[in-house]
Short mmCIF file of C-alpha atoms in Angstrom, two decimals:
data_model
loop_
_atom_site.label_atom_id
_atom_site.label_comp_id
_atom_site.label_asym_id
_atom_site.label_seq_id
_atom_site.Cartn_x
_atom_site.Cartn_y
_atom_site.Cartn_z
CA GLN A 1 2.67 -11.68 -16.46
CA VAL A 2 0.51 -9.83 -13.99
CA GLN A 3 1.37 -6.16 -13.96
CA LEU A 4 0.09 -2.65 -13.41
CA VAL A 5 1.64 0.02 -15.62
CA GLN A 6 1.17 3.64 -14.67
CA SER A 7 1.35 6.81 -16.72
CA GLY A 8 4.41 9.01 -16.74
CA ALA A 9 5.65 11.76 -14.47
CA GLU A 10 3.70 15.01 -14.25
CA VAL A 11 4.60 18.56 -13.31
CA LYS A 12 1.67 20.76 -12.31
CA ARG A 13 1.09 24.30 -11.11
CA PRO A 14 -0.59 24.91 -7.76
CA GLY A 15 -4.35 24.84 -8.13
CA ALA A 16 -4.27 22.52 -11.13
CA SER A 17 -5.49 18.92 -11.35
CA VAL A 18 -3.64 15.75 -12.25
CA LYS A 19 -4.99 12.47 -13.62
CA VAL A 20 -2.89 9.32 -13.30
CA SER A 21 -3.70 6.09 -15.10
CA CYS A 22 -3.02 2.50 -14.13
CA LYS A 23 -3.33 -0.16 -16.83
CA ALA A 24 -3.77 -3.76 -15.71
CA SER A 25 -2.69 -6.82 -17.65
CA GLY A 26 -2.24 -10.53 -17.05
CA TYR A 27 -5.33 -11.01 -14.89
CA THR A 28 -9.08 -10.37 -14.85
CA PHE A 29 -9.31 -6.66 -14.12
CA ILE A 30 -12.75 -6.67 -12.54
CA ASN A 31 -11.86 -9.32 -9.96
CA TYR A 32 -9.50 -7.11 -7.92
CA TYR A 33 -9.88 -3.79 -6.16
CA ILE A 34 -7.49 -1.06 -7.24
CA HIS A 35 -6.01 1.09 -4.48
CA TRP A 36 -4.15 4.36 -4.78
CA VAL A 37 -1.31 5.00 -2.35
CA ARG A 38 1.00 7.99 -2.28
CA GLN A 39 4.40 8.66 -0.77
CA ALA A 40 5.74 12.16 -0.27
CA PRO A 41 9.52 12.60 -0.46
CA GLY A 42 11.17 10.94 2.52
CA GLN A 43 7.82 10.02 4.04
CA GLY A 44 5.75 6.89 4.56
CA LEU A 45 2.94 5.30 2.59
CA GLU A 46 -0.50 6.93 2.64
CA CYS A 47 -3.71 5.30 1.44
CA MET A 48 -5.86 7.58 -0.69
CA GLY A 49 -8.72 5.21 -1.42
CA TRP A 50 -9.87 2.43 -3.69
CA ILE A 51 -12.19 1.55 -6.50
CA ASN A 52 -14.01 -1.69 -7.21
CA PRO A 53 -13.57 -2.08 -10.98
CA ARG A 54 -16.53 -4.45 -11.21
CA SER A 55 -19.10 -2.07 -9.73
CA GLY A 56 -17.35 1.29 -9.89
CA ASP A 57 -17.88 1.67 -6.14
CA THR A 58 -15.28 3.90 -4.50
CA SER A 59 -14.07 4.73 -1.02
CA TYR A 60 -11.86 7.72 -0.32
CA ALA A 61 -9.77 8.51 2.73
CA GLN A 62 -11.29 11.40 4.63
CA LYS A 63 -8.24 13.55 3.97
CA PHE A 64 -8.87 13.46 0.21
CA GLN A 65 -12.66 13.51 0.06
CA GLY A 66 -13.88 16.29 -2.19
CA ARG A 67 -10.55 16.48 -3.99
CA VAL A 68 -9.99 12.98 -5.38
CA THR A 69 -11.94 11.02 -7.97
CA MET A 70 -11.23 7.41 -8.86
CA THR A 71 -12.69 5.93 -12.01
CA ARG A 72 -12.14 2.99 -14.30
CA ASP A 73 -12.63 1.92 -17.90
CA THR A 74 -13.23 -1.81 -18.02
CA SER A 75 -12.99 -1.86 -21.82
CA ILE A 76 -9.27 -1.11 -21.58
CA ASN A 77 -8.57 -2.51 -18.10
CA THR A 78 -7.49 0.86 -16.78
CA ALA A 79 -8.07 2.70 -13.53
CA TYR A 80 -7.65 6.42 -13.03
CA MET A 81 -7.01 8.71 -10.09
CA GLU A 82 -7.64 12.42 -10.44
CA LEU A 83 -6.57 14.85 -7.73
CA SER A 84 -7.64 18.48 -7.91
CA SER A 85 -6.66 21.77 -6.25
CA LEU A 86 -3.05 20.69 -6.05
CA THR A 87 -0.62 22.25 -3.61
CA SER A 88 3.07 21.65 -2.99
CA ASP A 89 2.03 19.16 -0.29
CA ASP A 90 0.72 16.91 -3.06
CA THR A 91 4.20 16.45 -4.49
CA ALA A 92 4.68 12.70 -4.16
CA VAL A 93 5.00 9.36 -5.90
CA TYR A 94 1.55 7.93 -6.57
CA TYR A 95 1.13 4.16 -6.74
CA CYS A 96 -1.74 1.97 -7.80
CA ALA A 97 -1.98 -1.52 -6.34
CA ARG A 98 -4.43 -4.39 -6.62
CA ARG A 99 -6.11 -6.29 -3.81
CA ALA A 100 -8.27 -9.40 -3.97
CA ASP A 101 -10.14 -8.99 -0.71
CA TYR A 102 -9.70 -7.97 2.92
CA TYR A 103 -7.45 -10.89 3.78
CA TYR A 104 -4.99 -10.73 0.89
CA GLY A 105 -3.18 -7.43 1.03
CA MET A 106 -1.97 -5.49 -2.00
CA ASP A 107 -0.01 -8.07 -3.96
CA VAL A 108 0.80 -6.26 -7.20
CA TRP A 109 1.91 -2.64 -7.46
CA GLY A 110 2.44 -0.22 -10.29
CA GLN A 111 5.84 1.33 -10.82
CA GLY A 112 4.73 4.67 -9.39
CA THR A 113 4.08 8.07 -10.96
CA THR A 114 5.93 11.12 -9.72
CA VAL A 115 3.75 14.20 -9.47
CA THR A 116 5.55 17.47 -8.81
CA VAL A 117 3.58 20.57 -7.90
CA SER A 118 5.58 23.72 -8.36
CA SER A 119 5.02 27.27 -9.42
CA SER B 1 -9.32 6.94 12.41
CA TYR B 2 -7.34 3.84 13.21
CA VAL B 3 -3.67 4.41 14.09
CA LEU B 4 -0.80 1.97 13.67
CA THR B 5 2.44 2.63 15.53
CA GLN B 6 5.82 1.30 14.40
CA PRO B 7 9.32 1.99 15.76
CA PRO B 8 11.20 4.31 13.39
CA SER B 9 14.20 2.05 13.18
CA VAL B 10 15.51 -1.41 14.01
CA SER B 11 19.11 -2.54 13.64
CA VAL B 12 20.39 -6.10 13.50
CA ALA B 13 23.58 -7.91 12.58
CA PRO B 14 23.63 -10.30 9.62
CA GLY B 15 22.45 -13.78 10.56
CA GLN B 16 20.49 -12.54 13.55
CA THR B 17 16.72 -12.17 13.94
CA ALA B 18 14.92 -8.88 13.39
CA ARG B 19 11.55 -8.18 14.97
CA ILE B 20 9.49 -5.23 13.81
CA THR B 21 6.40 -4.39 15.81
CA CYS B 22 3.15 -2.70 14.85
CA GLY B 23 0.85 -1.49 17.59
CA GLY B 24 -2.84 -0.81 17.20
CA ASN B 25 -6.01 -1.05 19.21
CA TYR B 26 -7.22 -4.66 19.13
CA ILE B 27 -4.94 -5.34 16.17
CA GLY B 28 -5.08 -9.01 17.14
CA SER B 29 -8.64 -9.12 15.81
CA ARG B 30 -7.70 -7.68 12.41
CA SER B 31 -5.95 -9.01 9.33
CA VAL B 32 -2.47 -7.49 9.20
CA HIS B 33 -0.33 -7.17 6.09
CA TRP B 34 3.37 -6.30 5.86
CA TYR B 35 5.27 -4.64 3.03
CA GLN B 36 8.94 -4.22 2.25
CA GLN B 37 10.10 -1.16 0.34
CA LYS B 38 13.62 -0.60 -0.89
CA PRO B 39 14.81 2.85 -2.00
CA GLY B 40 13.36 3.95 -5.30
CA GLN B 41 11.14 0.89 -5.61
CA ALA B 42 7.47 0.11 -5.16
CA PRO B 43 6.45 -1.75 -2.00
CA VAL B 44 6.38 -5.55 -2.01
CA LEU B 45 3.92 -7.61 0.01
CA VAL B 46 5.91 -9.97 2.27
CA VAL B 47 3.24 -11.18 4.71
CA TYR B 48 -0.55 -11.09 4.39
CA ASP B 49 -3.40 -12.01 6.70
CA ASP B 50 -1.13 -11.90 9.76
CA SER B 51 1.18 -14.78 8.91
CA ASP B 52 0.85 -16.00 5.32
CA ARG B 53 3.56 -15.47 2.73
CA PRO B 54 2.98 -14.72 -0.95
CA SER B 55 4.73 -17.04 -3.34
CA GLY B 56 8.36 -16.14 -3.78
CA ILE B 57 8.80 -14.68 -0.30
CA PRO B 58 11.42 -16.59 1.72
CA GLU B 59 10.35 -18.57 4.77
CA ARG B 60 12.65 -16.31 6.79
CA PHE B 61 9.79 -13.78 6.80
CA SER B 62 7.01 -14.56 9.24
CA GLY B 63 4.24 -12.67 10.98
CA SER B 64 2.27 -12.99 14.19
CA HIS B 65 -0.04 -10.94 16.32
CA SER B 66 -1.53 -10.92 19.76
CA GLY B 67 -3.52 -8.38 21.65
CA ASN B 68 -2.53 -4.91 20.54
CA THR B 69 0.71 -5.81 18.76
CA ALA B 70 1.58 -7.45 15.44
CA THR B 71 5.14 -8.52 14.72
CA LEU B 72 7.09 -9.14 11.54
CA THR B 73 10.00 -11.47 12.20
CA ILE B 74 12.89 -11.81 9.79
CA SER B 75 15.15 -14.74 10.62
CA ARG B 76 18.77 -15.08 9.50
CA VAL B 77 18.82 -11.49 8.32
CA GLU B 78 20.76 -10.76 5.12
CA ALA B 79 22.17 -7.51 3.78
CA GLY B 80 19.47 -7.55 1.10
CA ASP B 81 16.76 -7.31 3.77
CA GLU B 82 17.76 -3.73 4.52
CA ALA B 83 14.64 -1.72 3.67
CA ASP B 84 11.65 0.11 5.07
CA TYR B 85 8.86 -2.10 6.38
CA TYR B 86 5.22 -1.08 6.73
CA CYS B 87 2.31 -2.77 8.44
CA GLN B 88 -1.24 -2.29 7.19
CA VAL B 89 -4.76 -3.09 8.29
CA GLY B 90 -8.25 -2.46 7.01
CA ASP B 91 -10.54 -0.49 9.30
CA SER B 92 -14.19 -1.18 8.56
CA SER B 93 -16.60 1.68 9.07
CA GLY B 94 -20.13 1.35 7.86
CA ASP B 95 -20.24 -0.10 4.38
CA HIS B 96 -16.63 0.60 3.54
CA THR B 97 -13.19 -0.47 4.67
CA TYR B 98 -10.50 2.18 5.04
CA TRP B 99 -6.91 1.09 4.72
CA VAL B 100 -4.19 2.37 7.01
CA PHE B 101 -0.41 2.02 7.00
CA GLY B 102 1.88 2.28 9.95
CA GLY B 103 4.54 4.96 9.82
CA GLY B 104 7.20 2.52 8.67
CA THR B 105 10.34 1.02 10.21
CA LYS B 106 13.77 1.32 8.68
CA LEU B 107 15.66 -1.94 9.06
CA THR B 108 19.41 -1.47 9.11
CA VAL B 109 21.69 -4.47 8.72
CA LEU B 110 24.86 -3.70 10.61
#
């Protein structure tokens, strides 16, 4: 079945970086954008950006530009999101989700990866 | 950046109709998506492109938009519909599209 499986929970010190993976299966990886969305405790959903797995093209929300890097490895159908210079405000659940195009929304989501930033 | 405004909460009795609004500048000219999120779970797409439903989503869920407001309507509300609901649009700027969520609405089934 179609699914996105994310890497496990992470605990990081302030100032460190975290890299979360998102492995796709059950569909053609390069045919769907991969988005990264985060949710701080008790808060709403926040779009971080996306990557086009076919071309490697990326687009980052202004808030994260300079601190986030999204990459992919098409040989293993996996997308990655790396966030640097972590602070306690980055403590959140990070989701990956796929999207076909502008009109289709994000129809498949990963299970989420909890990232905790604490000294 | 584009801003979407949702009411923080909506309450409805079982069997009644819930309407959750999403306000945004000229939102009627954009493709609006809606997501349901239950506690501890990933979001689920319930309406895409304003009014279409993914397979497996009950017909009780419908979407519409006009002018500066999009609306998610849940008919014959059930206890299992209690969740947070988020609207989303893509905001095109230059060569890229930036994706924005509304702040979310907590649906309480009385």
